[in-house]
Amino acid sequence: KQEVTQIPAALSVPEGENLVLNCSFTDSAIYNLQWFRQDPGKGLTSLLLIQSSQREQTSGRLNASLDKSSGRSTLYIAASQPGDSATYLCAVRNGNYQLIWGAGTKLIIKP
Amino acid sequence: ETGVTQSPTHLIKTRGQQVTLRCSSQSGHNTVSWYQQALGQGPQFIFQYYREEENGRGNFPPRFSGLQFPNYSSELNVNALELDDSALYLCASSLAKQGPRYNEQFFGPGTRLTVL
């Protein structure tokens, strides 16, 4: 059974710092991995999608990497801003079409 | 191009009642998935529809059912509501170019259901 874990559960850093969020999964037989952000009381915004054949994806200040063999993904945020404050979730897609989710990392960027 | 929309935004029901939640997919998308997100947790997959057929289901009882219409809008129906059904219900649509396993999902804002 696929399990997705995100560490840390919460993170608070000063504005301007670079930071890394971690996601690990137990079954390496995934089709893709997706990173999302969720603002309080709102839906999910897709940030980056990495197919199983890819190693990383970049969008602006965000860079996500994928290491299937070790069951890990990282989301790197450069030059953090207060607007980056949100909960970040990762999800992996298994062969039975499901997205299996982590519980998220709540990120607070202090001005 | 409009994004994924859901209605209603909030809903309050009592135990034992039935509820229908609605989702309008992003234009051109042919796949819709529904998720339940309890407070402080990640979403849990309920089911997915591809071209009007259910093609994947999570660990939810049969009282959770769905429909996808020819215009790719969708409904989630929950019968015999229980207190534990209180959650944010999220709909996601996608365009399955290579098949529904590979597609990137785009989410609506969700419906907050409270069962009293």
Coordinates of N, CA and C in Angstrom, one line a residue:
Chain A
K1 N 0.8 -1.2 0.0 CA 0.0 0.0 0.0 C 0.9 1.2 0.0
Q2 N 0.6 2.1 -0.9 CA 1.4 3.4 -1.1 C 1.1 4.3 0.1
E3 N 2.2 4.8 0.7 CA 2.1 5.8 1.7 C 3.0 7.0 1.4
V4 N 2.5 8.2 1.6 CA 3.2 9.4 1.3 C 3.4 10.2 2.6
T5 N 4.6 10.6 2.8 CA 5.0 11.3 4.0 C 5.6 12.6 3.7
Q6 N 5.2 13.7 4.4 CA 5.9 15.0 4.2 C 6.5 15.5 5.5
I7 N 7.7 15.9 5.4 CA 8.4 16.4 6.6 C 9.1 17.7 6.2
P8 N 9.1 18.8 7.0 CA 8.4 18.8 8.3 C 6.9 19.1 8.1
A9 N 6.1 18.9 9.2 CA 4.7 19.2 9.1 C 4.5 20.7 9.0
A10 N 5.4 21.5 9.6 CA 5.3 23.0 9.6 C 6.7 23.6 9.6
L11 N 6.8 24.7 8.9 CA 8.1 25.4 8.8 C 7.9 26.9 8.7
S12 N 8.7 27.6 9.5 CA 8.6 29.0 9.5 C 10.0 29.6 9.3
V13 N 10.1 30.4 8.2 CA 11.4 31.0 7.9 C 11.3 32.5 7.6
P14 N 12.4 33.2 7.7 CA 12.4 34.6 7.3 C 12.3 34.8 5.8
E15 N 11.7 35.9 5.4 CA 11.6 36.2 4.0 C 13.0 36.3 3.4
G16 N 13.1 35.8 2.1 CA 14.4 35.8 1.4 C 15.2 34.6 1.4
E17 N 14.8 33.7 2.4 CA 15.6 32.5 2.5 C 15.2 31.5 1.4
N18 N 16.1 30.6 1.1 CA 15.8 29.5 0.2 C 15.4 28.3 1.1
L19 N 14.5 27.5 0.7 CA 14.1 26.4 1.5 C 13.7 25.2 0.7
V20 N 13.7 24.0 1.4 CA 13.4 22.7 0.8 C 12.3 22.0 1.6
L21 N 11.3 21.6 0.8 CA 10.3 20.7 1.4 C 10.4 19.3 0.9
N22 N 10.2 18.4 1.8 CA 10.4 17.0 1.5 C 9.2 16.1 1.4
C23 N 9.2 15.2 0.5 CA 8.1 14.2 0.3 C 8.7 12.9 0.0
S24 N 8.3 11.9 0.8 CA 8.7 10.5 0.5 C 7.6 9.6 0.3
F25 N 7.8 8.5 -0.5 CA 6.7 7.6 -0.8 C 7.3 6.2 -0.7
T26 N 6.5 5.2 -0.4 CA 7.0 3.9 -0.1 C 7.0 2.9 -1.3
D27 N 6.2 3.2 -2.3 CA 6.2 2.3 -3.5 C 6.7 3.1 -4.7
S28 N 7.8 2.7 -5.3 CA 8.4 3.4 -6.4 C 7.7 3.3 -7.7
A29 N 6.7 2.4 -7.8 CA 6.0 2.2 -9.0 C 4.9 3.3 -9.2
I30 N 5.4 4.5 -9.5 CA 4.4 5.6 -9.7 C 4.5 6.1 -11.1
Y31 N 3.4 6.7 -11.6 CA 3.3 7.3 -12.9 C 3.8 8.7 -12.9
N32 N 3.5 9.5 -11.9 CA 3.9 10.8 -11.8 C 3.8 11.3 -10.3
L33 N 4.4 12.4 -10.1 CA 4.3 13.1 -8.8 C 4.0 14.6 -9.0
Q34 N 3.1 15.1 -8.2 CA 2.6 16.4 -8.4 C 2.7 17.2 -7.1
W35 N 3.2 18.4 -7.1 CA 3.2 19.3 -6.0 C 2.1 20.4 -6.1
F36 N 1.4 20.6 -5.0 CA 0.3 21.6 -4.9 C 0.5 22.5 -3.8
R37 N -0.1 23.7 -3.9 CA -0.2 24.6 -2.7 C -1.7 24.8 -2.4
Q38 N -2.0 24.9 -1.1 CA -3.4 25.1 -0.7 C -3.4 26.3 0.3
D39 N -4.2 27.3 -0.1 CA -4.3 28.5 0.8 C -5.5 28.2 1.7
P40 N -5.5 28.8 2.9 CA -6.5 28.4 3.9 C -8.0 28.5 3.4
G41 N -8.7 27.4 3.5 CA -10.1 27.4 3.1 C -10.3 27.3 1.6
K42 N -9.3 27.1 0.9 CA -9.4 27.1 -0.6 C -9.0 25.8 -1.2
G43 N -9.2 25.7 -2.5 CA -8.8 24.5 -3.2 C -7.3 24.4 -3.4
L44 N -7.0 23.5 -4.3 CA -5.5 23.2 -4.6 C -5.1 23.8 -5.9
T45 N -3.9 24.4 -5.9 CA -3.3 25.0 -7.1 C -2.1 24.1 -7.4
S46 N -2.1 23.5 -8.7 CA -1.0 22.7 -9.1 C 0.2 23.6 -9.4
L47 N 1.4 23.1 -8.8 CA 2.6 23.9 -9.0 C 3.5 23.2 -10.0
L48 N 3.8 21.9 -9.8 CA 4.7 21.2 -10.7 C 4.2 19.8 -10.8
L49 N 4.4 19.2 -12.0 CA 4.1 17.8 -12.3 C 5.4 17.2 -12.8
I50 N 5.8 16.1 -12.2 CA 7.0 15.3 -12.7 C 6.6 14.0 -13.1
Q51 N 6.8 13.6 -14.4 CA 6.4 12.3 -14.8 C 7.5 11.3 -14.3
S52 N 7.2 10.0 -14.3 CA 8.1 9.1 -13.7 C 9.5 9.0 -14.4
S53 N 9.5 9.4 -15.7 CA 10.7 9.3 -16.5 C 11.5 10.6 -16.3
Q54 N 11.0 11.5 -15.6 CA 11.8 12.8 -15.4 C 12.5 12.9 -14.1
R55 N 13.5 13.8 -14.0 CA 14.2 13.9 -12.8 C 13.8 15.2 -12.0
E56 N 13.4 16.2 -12.8 CA 13.1 17.5 -12.2 C 12.2 18.3 -13.1
Q57 N 11.6 19.3 -12.5 CA 10.8 20.3 -13.2 C 11.0 21.6 -12.5
T58 N 11.0 22.7 -13.3 CA 11.2 24.0 -12.8 C 10.1 25.0 -13.3
S59 N 9.7 25.9 -12.4 CA 8.7 26.9 -12.7 C 9.0 28.1 -11.9
G60 N 9.6 29.1 -12.5 CA 10.0 30.3 -11.8 C 11.0 30.1 -10.6
R61 N 10.5 30.4 -9.4 CA 11.4 30.2 -8.2 C 11.3 28.8 -7.7
L62 N 10.5 28.0 -8.3 CA 10.3 26.6 -7.8 C 11.0 25.6 -8.6
N63 N 11.6 24.6 -7.9 CA 12.2 23.5 -8.6 C 11.9 22.2 -7.8
A64 N 11.3 21.2 -8.5 CA 11.0 20.0 -7.9 C 11.8 18.9 -8.5
S65 N 12.3 18.0 -7.6 CA 13.1 16.9 -8.1 C 12.4 15.6 -7.7
L66 N 12.8 14.5 -8.5 CA 12.2 13.2 -8.2 C 13.3 12.1 -8.3
D67 N 13.4 11.3 -7.2 CA 14.2 10.2 -7.2 C 13.4 9.0 -6.9
K68 N 12.9 8.3 -8.0 CA 12.0 7.1 -7.8 C 12.7 6.0 -7.0
S69 N 13.9 5.8 -7.2 CA 14.6 4.6 -6.6 C 14.6 4.7 -5.1
S70 N 14.8 6.0 -4.6 CA 14.8 6.2 -3.2 C 13.5 6.6 -2.6
G71 N 12.5 6.8 -3.5 CA 11.2 7.2 -3.0 C 11.1 8.6 -2.5
R72 N 11.8 9.5 -3.1 CA 11.8 10.9 -2.6 C 11.6 11.9 -3.6
S73 N 11.0 13.0 -3.2 CA 10.9 14.2 -4.0 C 11.2 15.4 -3.1
T74 N 11.8 16.5 -3.7 CA 11.9 17.7 -2.9 C 11.4 18.9 -3.7
L75 N 10.8 19.8 -3.0 CA 10.4 21.1 -3.6 C 11.3 22.2 -3.1
Y76 N 12.0 22.8 -4.0 CA 13.0 23.9 -3.6 C 12.3 25.2 -3.9
I77 N 12.3 26.1 -3.0 CA 11.7 27.4 -3.2 C 12.8 28.5 -3.0
A78 N 13.1 29.2 -4.0 CA 14.2 30.2 -3.9 C 13.7 31.6 -3.5
A79 N 14.5 32.3 -2.7 CA 14.1 33.7 -2.4 C 12.7 33.8 -1.9
S80 N 12.4 33.1 -0.8 CA 11.0 33.0 -0.3 C 10.4 34.4 -0.1
Q81 N 9.1 34.5 -0.3 CA 8.3 35.7 -0.1 C 7.1 35.4 0.8
P82 N 6.6 36.5 1.5 CA 5.4 36.2 2.3 C 4.2 35.6 1.6
G83 N 4.1 35.9 0.3 CA 3.0 35.3 -0.5 C 3.2 33.8 -0.8
D84 N 4.3 33.3 -0.4 CA 4.5 31.8 -0.5 C 3.9 31.1 0.7
S85 N 3.5 31.8 1.7 CA 2.9 31.2 2.8 C 1.6 30.4 2.4
A86 N 1.6 29.1 2.7 CA 0.5 28.2 2.3 C 0.9 26.8 2.8
T87 N 0.0 25.9 2.6 CA 0.3 24.5 2.9 C 0.6 23.9 1.5
Y88 N 1.8 23.1 1.5 CA 2.3 22.5 0.3 C 2.1 21.0 0.4
L89 N 1.4 20.4 -0.6 CA 1.1 19.0 -0.6 C 1.7 18.3 -1.8
C90 N 2.2 17.1 -1.6 CA 2.7 16.3 -2.7 C 1.7 15.1 -2.9
A91 N 1.6 14.7 -4.1 CA 0.7 13.5 -4.4 C 1.4 12.7 -5.5
V92 N 1.3 11.4 -5.3 CA 1.8 10.5 -6.3 C 0.6 9.7 -7.0
R93 N 0.8 9.4 -8.3 CA -0.2 8.7 -9.0 C 0.2 7.3 -9.2
N94 N -0.6 6.4 -8.7 CA -0.4 4.9 -8.8 C -1.1 4.4 -10.1
G95 N -0.8 3.1 -10.3 CA -1.4 2.4 -11.5 C -2.9 2.3 -11.5
N96 N -3.5 2.4 -10.3 CA -5.0 2.4 -10.3 C -5.6 3.7 -10.3
Y97 N -4.9 4.7 -10.9 CA -5.4 6.0 -11.2 C -5.5 7.0 -10.0
Q98 N -5.3 6.5 -8.8 CA -5.5 7.3 -7.7 C -4.3 8.2 -7.5
L99 N -4.6 9.4 -6.9 CA -3.5 10.3 -6.4 C -3.5 10.0 -4.9
I100 N -2.3 9.6 -4.4 CA -2.1 9.3 -3.0 C -1.4 10.5 -2.4
W101 N -1.9 11.1 -1.3 CA -1.4 12.4 -0.9 C -0.7 12.3 0.5
G102 N 0.3 13.2 0.6 CA 0.8 13.5 1.9 C -0.1 14.4 2.7
A103 N 0.2 14.6 4.0 CA -0.6 15.5 4.8 C -0.3 16.9 4.7
G104 N 0.9 17.2 4.0 CA 1.2 18.6 3.7 C 2.3 19.2 4.7
T105 N 2.9 20.2 4.2 CA 3.8 21.0 5.1 C 3.2 22.5 5.1
K106 N 3.0 22.9 6.3 CA 2.4 24.3 6.4 C 3.6 25.3 6.5
L107 N 3.7 26.1 5.5 CA 4.9 27.0 5.4 C 4.5 28.5 5.8
I108 N 5.2 29.1 6.6 CA 5.0 30.5 7.0 C 6.3 31.2 6.7
I109 N 6.2 32.3 5.9 CA 7.3 33.2 5.6 C 7.1 34.5 6.3
K110 N 8.0 34.7 7.2 CA 7.9 35.9 8.1 C 8.6 37.1 7.4
P111 N 7.8 38.2 7.3 CA 8.4 39.5 6.6 C 9.6 40.0 7.4
Chain B
E1 N -10.6 30.8 -21.3 CA -10.7 29.4 -20.8 C -11.1 29.5 -19.3
T2 N -12.2 28.9 -18.9 CA -12.6 28.9 -17.5 C -12.0 27.7 -16.8
G3 N -11.8 27.9 -15.5 CA -11.2 26.9 -14.7 C -12.3 26.0 -14.2
V4 N -11.9 25.1 -13.2 CA -12.9 24.2 -12.6 C -13.7 24.9 -11.6
T5 N -15.0 24.8 -11.7 CA -15.9 25.4 -10.7 C -16.7 24.3 -10.0
Q6 N -17.1 24.7 -8.7 CA -17.9 23.7 -7.9 C -19.0 24.5 -7.2
S7 N -20.1 23.8 -7.0 CA -21.2 24.4 -6.3 C -21.9 23.3 -5.5
P8 N -22.5 23.7 -4.3 CA -22.4 25.1 -3.7 C -21.0 25.2 -3.1
T9 N -20.8 26.4 -2.5 CA -19.5 26.7 -1.8 C -19.5 26.0 -0.4
H10 N -20.6 26.2 0.2 CA -20.8 25.6 1.6 C -22.2 25.0 1.6
L11 N -22.3 24.0 2.5 CA -23.5 23.2 2.6 C -23.6 22.7 4.0
I12 N -24.8 22.8 4.7 CA -25.0 22.2 6.0 C -26.2 21.2 5.8
K13 N -25.9 20.0 6.3 CA -27.0 18.9 6.2 C -27.0 18.2 7.6
T14 N -28.1 17.5 7.8 CA -28.2 16.7 9.0 C -28.0 15.2 8.7
R15 N -27.6 14.5 9.7 CA -27.3 13.0 9.6 C -28.5 12.3 9.0
G16 N -28.2 11.4 8.0 CA -29.2 10.6 7.3 C -29.7 11.3 6.0
Q17 N -29.4 12.5 5.8 CA -29.9 13.2 4.6 C -29.0 12.8 3.4
Q18 N -29.4 13.2 2.3 CA -28.7 13.0 1.0 C -28.2 14.3 0.5
V19 N -27.0 14.3 -0.2 CA -26.5 15.6 -0.8 C -25.9 15.3 -2.2
T20 N -26.1 16.3 -3.0 CA -25.5 16.3 -4.4 C -24.6 17.5 -4.5
L21 N -23.3 17.2 -4.9 CA -22.3 18.3 -5.1 C -22.0 18.3 -6.6
R22 N -21.8 19.5 -7.2 CA -21.6 19.6 -8.6 C -20.3 20.2 -9.0
C23 N -19.8 19.8 -10.1 CA -18.5 20.2 -10.6 C -18.6 20.5 -12.1
S24 N -18.0 21.6 -12.5 CA -17.9 21.9 -13.9 C -16.5 21.9 -14.3
S25 N -16.1 21.0 -15.2 CA -14.7 20.8 -15.6 C -14.2 21.9 -16.4
Q26 N -12.8 22.0 -16.4 CA -12.2 23.0 -17.2 C -12.5 22.6 -18.7
S27 N -12.7 23.7 -19.5 CA -13.0 23.4 -20.9 C -12.1 22.5 -21.6
G28 N -12.6 21.5 -22.3 CA -11.8 20.6 -23.0 C -11.3 19.3 -22.3
H29 N -11.5 19.3 -20.9 CA -11.1 18.2 -20.1 C -12.1 17.1 -20.2
N30 N -11.6 15.8 -20.2 CA -12.5 14.7 -20.3 C -12.4 13.7 -19.1
T31 N -11.7 14.1 -18.1 CA -11.5 13.3 -16.9 C -11.8 14.1 -15.6
V32 N -12.6 13.5 -14.7 CA -12.9 14.2 -13.5 C -12.7 13.3 -12.3
S33 N -12.1 13.8 -11.2 CA -11.8 13.0 -10.0 C -12.4 13.8 -8.8
W34 N -12.9 13.0 -7.8 CA -13.4 13.6 -6.6 C -12.6 13.2 -5.4
Y35 N -12.4 14.1 -4.5 CA -11.6 13.9 -3.3 C -12.3 14.4 -2.1
Q36 N -12.1 13.8 -1.0 CA -12.5 14.2 0.3 C -11.3 14.7 1.2
Q37 N -11.4 15.9 1.7 CA -10.3 16.4 2.5 C -10.8 16.7 3.9
A38 N -10.5 15.9 4.9 CA -10.8 16.3 6.3 C -9.8 17.3 6.8
L39 N -10.2 18.0 7.8 CA -9.4 19.1 8.3 C -8.0 18.7 8.7
G40 N -7.0 19.3 8.2 CA -5.6 19.0 8.6 C -5.0 17.8 8.0
Q41 N -5.7 17.3 7.0 CA -5.2 16.1 6.3 C -5.1 16.3 4.8
G42 N -4.4 15.4 4.1 CA -4.4 15.4 2.7 C -5.7 14.9 2.1
P43 N -6.0 15.2 0.9 CA -7.2 14.7 0.3 C -7.2 13.1 0.1
Q44 N -8.4 12.5 0.2 CA -8.5 11.1 0.0 C -9.3 10.9 -1.3
F45 N -8.8 10.1 -2.2 CA -9.4 9.8 -3.5 C -10.7 9.1 -3.3
I46 N -11.8 9.6 -3.9 CA -13.1 8.9 -3.9 C -13.3 8.1 -5.1
F47 N -13.3 8.7 -6.3 CA -13.4 8.0 -7.6 C -13.1 9.0 -8.7
Q48 N -12.9 8.3 -9.9 CA -12.5 9.1 -11.1 C -13.4 8.6 -12.2
Y49 N -13.8 9.6 -13.1 CA -14.6 9.3 -14.3 C -13.8 9.7 -15.5
Y50 N -13.9 8.8 -16.5 CA -13.2 9.1 -17.8 C -14.2 8.8 -18.9
R51 N -14.5 9.8 -19.6 CA -15.5 9.7 -20.7 C -16.8 9.0 -20.2
E52 N -17.3 9.5 -19.1 CA -18.6 9.2 -18.5 C -18.6 7.8 -17.8
E53 N -17.5 7.1 -17.8 CA -17.4 5.8 -17.1 C -16.5 5.9 -15.9
E54 N -16.9 5.3 -14.7 CA -16.1 5.2 -13.6 C -14.9 4.3 -13.9
N55 N -13.7 4.8 -13.7 CA -12.5 3.9 -14.0 C -11.5 3.9 -12.9
G56 N -12.0 4.2 -11.7 CA -11.1 4.0 -10.5 C -11.9 4.5 -9.3
R57 N -11.7 3.8 -8.2 CA -12.4 4.1 -6.9 C -11.5 3.9 -5.7
G58 N -11.6 4.8 -4.8 CA -10.9 4.7 -3.6 C -11.7 3.9 -2.5
N59 N -11.3 3.9 -1.3 CA -11.9 3.1 -0.2 C -13.0 3.9 0.4
F60 N -14.1 4.1 -0.4 CA -15.3 4.7 0.1 C -16.5 3.8 -0.2
P61 N -17.5 3.8 0.7 CA -18.6 2.9 0.6 C -19.5 3.3 -0.6
P62 N -20.4 2.4 -0.9 CA -21.3 2.6 -2.1 C -22.2 3.8 -2.0
R63 N -22.4 4.3 -0.7 CA -23.3 5.4 -0.6 C -22.7 6.7 -1.2
F64 N -21.4 6.6 -1.6 CA -20.8 7.7 -2.4 C -20.9 7.2 -3.8
S65 N -21.6 8.0 -4.6 CA -21.7 7.7 -6.0 C -21.5 8.9 -6.9
G66 N -21.3 8.7 -8.2 CA -21.1 9.9 -9.0 C -21.6 9.7 -10.4
L67 N -21.6 10.8 -11.1 CA -22.0 10.8 -12.5 C -21.1 11.8 -13.3
Q68 N -20.8 11.4 -14.5 CA -20.2 12.4 -15.4 C -21.1 12.5 -16.6
F69 N -21.3 13.7 -17.1 CA -22.3 14.0 -18.2 C -21.5 14.2 -19.5
P70 N -22.3 14.1 -20.6 CA -21.6 14.3 -21.9 C -20.8 15.6 -22.1
N71 N -21.2 16.6 -21.3 CA -20.4 17.9 -21.4 C -19.3 17.9 -20.4
Y72 N -19.0 16.7 -19.8 CA -18.0 16.5 -18.8 C -18.1 17.1 -17.5
S73 N -19.3 17.7 -17.2 CA -19.6 18.2 -15.8 C -19.9 16.9 -15.0
S74 N -19.9 17.1 -13.7 CA -20.0 15.9 -12.9 C -20.7 16.2 -11.6
E75 N -21.3 15.1 -11.0 CA -21.9 15.2 -9.7 C -21.3 14.1 -8.8
L76 N -21.3 14.5 -7.5 CA -21.0 13.6 -6.4 C -22.2 13.5 -5.5
N77 N -22.7 12.3 -5.3 CA -23.9 12.1 -4.5 C -23.5 11.3 -3.3
V78 N -23.9 11.7 -2.1 CA -23.7 11.0 -0.9 C -25.0 10.8 -0.2
N79 N -25.4 9.5 0.0 CA -26.6 9.1 0.7 C -26.3 8.8 2.2
A80 N -27.4 8.9 3.0 CA -27.3 8.5 4.4 C -26.1 9.2 5.1
L81 N -26.1 10.5 5.1 CA -24.9 11.2 5.6 C -24.6 10.9 7.0
E82 N -23.3 10.8 7.3 CA -22.8 10.6 8.6 C -22.0 11.8 9.1
L83 N -21.8 11.9 10.4 CA -21.0 13.0 10.9 C -19.6 13.1 10.3
D84 N -19.0 11.9 10.1 CA -17.7 11.9 9.6 C -17.6 12.3 8.1
D85 N -18.7 12.5 7.5 CA -18.7 13.0 6.1 C -18.4 14.5 6.0
S86 N -18.4 15.1 7.1 CA -18.0 16.6 7.2 C -16.6 16.7 6.7
A87 N -16.4 17.5 5.6 CA -15.1 17.7 5.0 C -15.2 18.7 3.8
L88 N -14.1 19.0 3.3 CA -14.0 19.7 2.0 C -14.0 18.7 0.9
Y89 N -14.9 18.9 -0.1 CA -15.0 18.0 -1.2 C -14.4 18.7 -2.4
L90 N -13.4 18.1 -3.0 CA -12.7 18.7 -4.1 C -12.9 17.9 -5.4
C91 N -13.1 18.7 -6.5 CA -13.2 18.1 -7.8 C -12.0 18.5 -8.6
A92 N -11.5 17.6 -9.4 CA -10.3 17.9 -10.3 C -10.6 17.4 -11.7
S93 N -10.3 18.2 -12.6 CA -10.4 17.8 -14.0 C -9.1 17.7 -14.7
S94 N -9.0 17.0 -15.8 CA -7.8 16.8 -16.5 C -8.1 16.4 -18.0
L95 N -7.1 16.5 -18.8 CA -7.2 16.0 -20.2 C -6.3 14.8 -20.3
A96 N -6.9 13.7 -20.5 CA -6.1 12.4 -20.6 C -5.6 12.2 -22.1
K97 N -4.5 12.9 -22.4 CA -3.9 12.7 -23.7 C -3.3 11.3 -23.9
Q98 N -2.5 10.9 -22.9 CA -1.8 9.6 -22.9 C -2.6 8.5 -22.2
G99 N -3.8 8.9 -21.7 CA -4.5 7.9 -20.8 C -4.6 8.6 -19.5
P100 N -5.6 8.2 -18.7 CA -5.9 9.0 -17.4 C -4.8 8.8 -16.4
R101 N -3.8 8.0 -16.6 CA -2.8 7.8 -15.5 C -1.8 9.0 -15.5
Y102 N -1.6 9.7 -16.6 CA -0.5 10.6 -16.8 C -0.9 12.1 -16.6
N103 N -2.2 12.3 -16.6 CA -2.6 13.7 -16.7 C -2.5 14.5 -15.5
E104 N -2.2 15.8 -15.7 CA -2.1 16.7 -14.6 C -3.5 17.2 -14.2
Q105 N -3.8 17.2 -12.9 CA -5.1 17.5 -12.5 C -5.2 19.0 -12.0
F106 N -6.3 19.6 -12.3 CA -6.6 21.0 -12.0 C -7.8 21.0 -11.1
F107 N -7.7 21.7 -9.9 CA -8.7 21.6 -8.9 C -9.6 22.8 -8.8
G108 N -10.9 22.5 -8.4 CA -11.8 23.5 -8.1 C -11.6 24.0 -6.7
P109 N -12.4 25.0 -6.3 CA -12.2 25.6 -4.9 C -12.8 24.7 -3.8
G110 N -13.6 23.7 -4.2 CA -14.1 22.8 -3.2 C -15.5 23.2 -2.7
T111 N -16.2 22.3 -2.1 CA -17.5 22.5 -1.4 C -17.2 22.0 0.1
R112 N -17.5 22.9 1.0 CA -17.4 22.6 2.4 C -18.7 22.0 2.9
L113 N -18.7 20.8 3.2 CA -19.9 20.1 3.7 C -19.8 19.9 5.2
T114 N -20.8 20.3 5.9 CA -20.9 20.1 7.4 C -22.2 19.3 7.7
V115 N -22.0 18.2 8.4 CA -23.1 17.3 8.7 C -23.3 17.4 10.2
L116 N -24.5 17.8 10.6 CA -24.8 18.0 12.0 C -25.7 16.8 12.6

